[in-house]
Amino acid sequence: MNTAARLGLYVAGLAVVFGGALGVGSAVGDVAPAPTASQAGHQSMNMSTTNSDTPGGLQVSQSGYTLNPLTAIAAGQPTDFKFTVTGPDGKPVTAYEVEHDKKLHFIVASRDLTLFQHVHPEMTPDGVWSIKLTLPEAGAYRAFADFTPTGGSGLTLGADLQVAGEFQPKPLPQASRTASIDGYNVTLDGDLVPGQASKLTLKVSKDGEPVTDLQPYLGAYGHLVALRAGDLAYLHVHPEESKAAGPDITFYAEVPSRGDYRLFLDFKHGDTVRTAAFTAHADGTAAAETDSAAPHGH
Ligand SMILES: [Cu+2]
């Protein structure tokens, strides 16, 4: 399938997800809604007790689905990490919808937001997921599973992972509009405004030249994960459909509150996926910040 067709399919998928989410929101918001035939067919909707405004990733169990880590991780040791997602019947879920090219997206971030991995585990037919993980340092981590069970709505569940040993938590990196990784420079344009879909444009360059041959990754030219400092709430970010393979990649990020956020952009070039990370502050105004003046709220 060519890239344009893949992106088109991906956008169609997003529309479906939005439709599903709106359905849940209105069902939860109504006062004692009479179950409709379609709701009765979706067990997860009836079991949902979460306000639709609650960001993802803050709960280990939601709508009857639970993330269960099965493997302890030692610092610096490559580990075959296993987990399951159990469903409303208590059994491991084995049927998932494909979103962004994958059935399940697994993200691990250190609680201080200085380490980040976005990986794609493999599932056995009995519903046990596994992925080779190396967490280089001891400390507290948060693992996120982002998925849509077949017959249910999209969910992001979060679980703590503790890696034994002494560790020194690092302060949140200063807010910045530029990030460097492996000779690539990525700049961030746009401002996070609480309660709005905030347009963010990331521009990738290498050796001072704009990169115009980005490779599709997860059905788009980039994938952005945004985590809130303080509780690692996992935020909704939607890519804008793009026919150009760079240098600009545009996203819409919905941040629920003022405060600091850490943005992680995965992009693919030269057959390698790299991550550029930014700290951004959402202060409720759309005023431009500069690198040197970027406030870092405490
Ligand atoms: Cu993913």
Coordinates of C-alpha atoms and ligand atoms in Angstrom, one line a residue:
M1 CA 0.0 0.0 0.0
N2 CA 1.4 3.4 -0.8
T3 CA 1.9 6.0 1.8
A4 CA -1.0 8.3 0.9
A5 CA -3.4 5.3 1.1
R6 CA -2.0 4.3 4.5
L7 CA -2.3 7.8 5.8
G8 CA -5.9 8.0 4.5
L9 CA -6.8 4.8 6.2
Y10 CA -5.2 6.1 9.4
V11 CA -7.3 9.2 9.3
A12 CA -10.4 7.2 8.7
G13 CA -9.4 5.1 11.8
L14 CA -9.1 8.3 13.9
A15 CA -12.6 9.4 12.9
V16 CA -13.9 6.1 14.2
V17 CA -12.1 6.5 17.5
F18 CA -13.4 10.0 17.9
G19 CA -16.9 8.8 17.2
G20 CA -16.6 6.0 19.8
A21 CA -15.1 8.4 22.4
L22 CA -18.0 10.9 22.0
G23 CA -20.5 8.1 22.4
V24 CA -19.0 7.1 25.7
G25 CA -18.8 10.7 26.9
S26 CA -22.5 11.4 26.2
A27 CA -23.6 8.1 27.7
V28 CA -21.7 8.8 30.9
G29 CA -22.8 12.4 31.1
D30 CA -26.5 11.7 30.8
V31 CA -28.5 11.3 34.0
A32 CA -29.4 7.6 34.3
P33 CA -29.5 7.0 30.6
A34 CA -31.7 4.2 29.4
P35 CA -29.4 1.6 27.9
T36 CA -29.8 1.4 24.1
A37 CA -29.3 -1.6 22.0
S38 CA -25.8 -0.4 21.0
Q39 CA -24.8 0.3 24.6
A40 CA -26.0 -3.1 25.7
G41 CA -23.7 -4.6 23.1
H42 CA -20.7 -2.9 24.6
Q43 CA -20.0 -4.2 28.1
S44 CA -17.1 -1.7 28.6
M45 CA -19.5 1.3 28.2
N46 CA -21.8 0.0 30.9
M47 CA -18.9 -0.6 33.2
S48 CA -17.2 2.8 32.7
T49 CA -17.2 4.9 35.8
T50 CA -14.6 7.4 34.6
N51 CA -15.4 11.0 33.7
S52 CA -14.5 11.4 30.0
D53 CA -12.4 14.4 30.9
T54 CA -9.9 12.3 32.9
P55 CA -6.6 12.0 31.0
G56 CA -5.4 8.5 30.1
G57 CA -2.6 6.6 31.8
L58 CA -3.5 7.5 35.4
Q59 CA -5.2 4.2 36.1
V60 CA -4.0 0.6 36.1
S61 CA -7.6 -0.5 35.7
Q62 CA -10.4 1.2 33.8
S63 CA -13.7 0.1 32.2
G64 CA -13.1 -3.4 33.4
Y65 CA -9.7 -3.7 31.7
T66 CA -6.5 -4.1 33.8
L67 CA -2.8 -3.9 32.9
N68 CA -0.8 -6.6 34.7
P69 CA 3.0 -6.5 34.6
L70 CA 4.4 -10.0 35.0
T71 CA 8.1 -9.5 35.0
A72 CA 10.5 -7.7 37.4
I73 CA 13.2 -5.6 35.7
A74 CA 16.8 -5.2 37.0
A75 CA 18.7 -2.0 36.0
G76 CA 20.8 -2.4 32.9
Q77 CA 19.7 -6.0 32.3
P78 CA 18.0 -6.8 29.0
T79 CA 14.8 -8.4 30.1
D80 CA 12.0 -10.3 28.3
F81 CA 9.3 -8.2 29.9
K82 CA 5.8 -9.8 29.9
F83 CA 2.4 -8.5 30.7
T84 CA -1.3 -9.1 30.1
V85 CA -4.3 -6.9 29.7
T86 CA -7.3 -8.6 31.4
G87 CA -10.8 -7.9 30.4
P88 CA -14.1 -7.6 32.2
D89 CA -14.2 -11.4 32.5
G90 CA -10.8 -11.4 34.2
K91 CA -9.2 -13.3 31.4
P92 CA -6.3 -12.0 29.2
V93 CA -7.7 -10.0 26.2
T94 CA -6.6 -11.6 22.9
A95 CA -8.6 -9.5 20.4
Y96 CA -7.4 -6.0 19.7
E97 CA -8.1 -3.4 17.0
V98 CA -5.1 -2.1 15.0
E99 CA -4.5 1.6 15.8
H100 CA -1.6 3.5 14.3
D101 CA -0.4 0.3 12.6
K102 CA -0.3 -1.7 15.8
K103 CA -2.6 -3.6 18.2
L104 CA -0.9 -2.2 21.3
H105 CA 1.6 0.6 21.9
F106 CA 3.7 0.2 25.0
I107 CA 5.5 3.2 26.4
V108 CA 7.8 3.3 29.4
A109 CA 8.9 6.6 30.9
S110 CA 10.9 7.2 34.0
R111 CA 8.9 9.1 36.7
D112 CA 11.3 12.1 36.3
L113 CA 10.6 12.1 32.5
T114 CA 14.2 11.8 31.5
L115 CA 14.0 8.3 30.1
F116 CA 11.4 7.3 27.4
Q117 CA 10.9 4.2 25.3
H118 CA 8.0 3.6 22.8
V119 CA 8.0 -0.1 21.7
H120 CA 5.6 -2.6 20.2
P121 CA 5.4 -6.0 22.0
E122 CA 4.3 -9.3 20.5
M123 CA 1.4 -11.2 21.8
T124 CA 1.0 -15.0 22.0
P125 CA -2.4 -16.5 21.2
D126 CA -3.2 -16.7 24.9
G127 CA -2.9 -13.0 25.3
V128 CA 0.6 -12.7 27.0
W129 CA 2.5 -9.7 25.5
S130 CA 6.3 -9.7 25.6
I131 CA 9.0 -7.2 24.7
K132 CA 12.8 -7.0 25.2
L133 CA 13.2 -4.1 27.5
T134 CA 16.4 -2.6 29.0
L135 CA 15.9 0.1 31.6
P136 CA 19.4 1.5 32.1
E137 CA 19.0 3.0 35.5
A138 CA 17.3 2.1 38.8
G139 CA 14.3 4.2 39.7
A140 CA 10.5 4.6 39.4
Y141 CA 9.0 4.1 35.9
R142 CA 5.5 4.3 34.5
A143 CA 4.5 1.8 31.8
F144 CA 1.6 2.7 29.5
A145 CA -0.4 0.3 27.3
D146 CA -2.4 2.2 24.6
F147 CA -4.9 -0.1 22.8
T148 CA -8.5 -0.7 21.7
P149 CA -10.0 -4.0 22.7
T150 CA -12.2 -5.4 20.0
G151 CA -15.8 -4.4 20.9
G152 CA -14.6 -1.7 23.4
S153 CA -13.2 1.9 23.4
G154 CA -9.7 3.0 23.2
L155 CA -7.9 2.9 26.5
T156 CA -4.5 3.9 28.0
L157 CA -3.7 2.0 31.2
G158 CA -0.7 2.8 33.3
A159 CA 1.2 0.7 35.8
D160 CA 4.2 1.5 37.9
L161 CA 7.5 -0.4 37.3
Q162 CA 10.1 -0.2 40.1
V163 CA 13.7 -0.9 39.2
A164 CA 15.7 -1.7 42.3
G165 CA 18.9 0.2 43.2
E166 CA 20.1 3.6 44.1
F167 CA 19.0 6.4 41.9
Q168 CA 19.2 10.1 41.7
P169 CA 16.0 11.7 40.3
K170 CA 16.8 14.4 37.8
P171 CA 15.0 17.7 37.6
L172 CA 12.6 18.2 34.6
P173 CA 14.7 19.5 31.7
Q174 CA 14.3 23.2 31.0
A175 CA 11.6 24.2 28.5
S176 CA 13.1 24.4 25.1
R177 CA 12.0 24.8 21.5
T178 CA 14.9 22.8 20.1
A179 CA 16.1 19.2 20.7
S180 CA 19.1 17.4 19.3
I181 CA 19.4 13.6 18.7
D182 CA 22.1 11.8 16.7
G183 CA 22.9 14.9 14.5
Y184 CA 19.3 15.7 13.9
N185 CA 17.9 19.0 15.1
V186 CA 14.1 19.3 15.8
T187 CA 12.4 22.6 16.5
L188 CA 9.0 23.0 18.2
D189 CA 6.5 25.7 17.0
G190 CA 3.2 26.4 18.7
D191 CA 2.0 26.7 22.2
L192 CA 0.1 24.4 24.5
V193 CA -3.1 26.0 25.6
P194 CA -5.1 24.2 28.3
G195 CA -8.5 22.9 27.2
Q196 CA -7.8 23.4 23.5
A197 CA -6.5 21.3 20.7
S198 CA -3.2 23.1 20.4
K199 CA -1.4 23.0 17.1
L200 CA 2.2 21.9 17.4
T201 CA 4.6 21.9 14.4
L202 CA 7.9 20.0 14.7
K203 CA 10.5 20.6 12.0
V204 CA 13.3 18.1 11.5
S205 CA 16.7 19.1 10.1
K206 CA 20.0 17.4 9.8
D207 CA 23.4 19.2 9.4
G208 CA 21.5 22.4 9.0
E209 CA 19.4 21.1 6.1
P210 CA 15.6 20.4 6.3
V211 CA 14.8 16.7 6.1
T212 CA 12.3 16.1 3.3
D213 CA 12.4 12.3 3.1
L214 CA 11.1 11.2 6.5
Q215 CA 9.8 7.7 6.4
P216 CA 6.3 6.7 7.5
Y217 CA 6.2 5.4 11.0
L218 CA 3.0 4.1 12.6
G219 CA 0.9 5.3 9.7
A220 CA 2.3 8.9 9.8
Y221 CA 5.5 10.8 9.5
G222 CA 5.9 11.1 13.2
H223 CA 4.3 9.9 16.5
L224 CA 4.1 12.3 19.4
V225 CA 3.5 11.2 23.1
A226 CA 2.9 14.0 25.6
L227 CA 3.1 13.3 29.4
R228 CA 2.2 15.8 32.1
A229 CA 4.9 16.5 34.7
G230 CA 3.8 15.6 38.2
D231 CA 1.5 12.7 37.4
L232 CA 2.5 11.5 33.9
A233 CA -1.0 11.8 32.6
Y234 CA -0.9 10.5 29.0
L235 CA -2.4 13.0 26.6
H236 CA -4.3 12.8 23.4
V237 CA -2.2 13.8 20.4
H238 CA -3.5 13.6 16.9
P239 CA -1.2 14.0 13.8
E240 CA -2.4 16.2 11.0
E241 CA -2.5 14.3 7.7
S242 CA 0.5 15.3 5.7
K243 CA 1.5 14.5 2.1
A244 CA 5.0 15.9 2.5
A245 CA 7.7 13.7 4.1
G246 CA 9.0 16.6 6.2
P247 CA 10.5 18.8 7.3
D248 CA 7.3 19.8 9.1
I249 CA 5.2 17.4 11.2
T250 CA 2.0 18.8 12.7
F251 CA 0.1 17.6 15.6
Y252 CA -2.9 18.6 17.7
A253 CA -2.3 18.1 21.4
E254 CA -5.1 18.4 24.0
V255 CA -3.6 19.4 27.4
P256 CA -6.1 19.4 30.3
S257 CA -4.4 21.9 32.6
R258 CA -1.7 24.5 33.1
G259 CA 1.7 23.1 33.9
D260 CA 4.7 21.4 32.4
Y261 CA 4.6 18.7 29.8
R262 CA 7.2 16.5 28.3
L263 CA 6.8 15.8 24.6
F264 CA 8.4 12.9 22.9
L265 CA 8.5 12.8 19.1
D266 CA 9.4 9.5 17.3
F267 CA 10.4 10.0 13.7
K268 CA 12.0 7.7 11.2
H269 CA 14.8 8.5 8.8
G270 CA 17.5 6.4 7.3
D271 CA 15.5 3.3 8.5
T272 CA 16.1 4.3 12.1
V273 CA 13.5 5.6 14.6
R274 CA 14.8 8.3 16.9
T275 CA 13.1 10.3 19.7
A276 CA 13.4 14.0 20.2
A277 CA 12.2 15.3 23.6
F278 CA 11.0 18.7 24.6
T279 CA 9.7 20.3 27.8
A280 CA 6.8 22.7 27.1
H281 CA 4.8 24.8 29.5
A282 CA 1.1 25.3 29.2
D283 CA 0.1 28.6 30.7
G284 CA -3.3 29.4 29.2
T285 CA -2.0 32.1 26.8
A286 CA -0.9 31.7 23.2
A287 CA 2.0 34.2 23.7
A288 CA 5.2 33.2 22.0
E289 CA 8.1 32.1 24.1
T290 CA 11.7 32.2 23.2
D291 CA 14.4 29.7 24.1
S292 CA 16.1 31.9 26.6
A293 CA 13.0 33.3 28.2
A294 CA 11.0 30.1 28.4
P295 CA 9.6 30.0 31.9
H296 CA 10.0 26.7 33.8
G297 CA 7.2 26.7 36.3
H298 CA 7.7 25.4 39.9
Ligands
CU1 CU 3.4 2.7 19.2

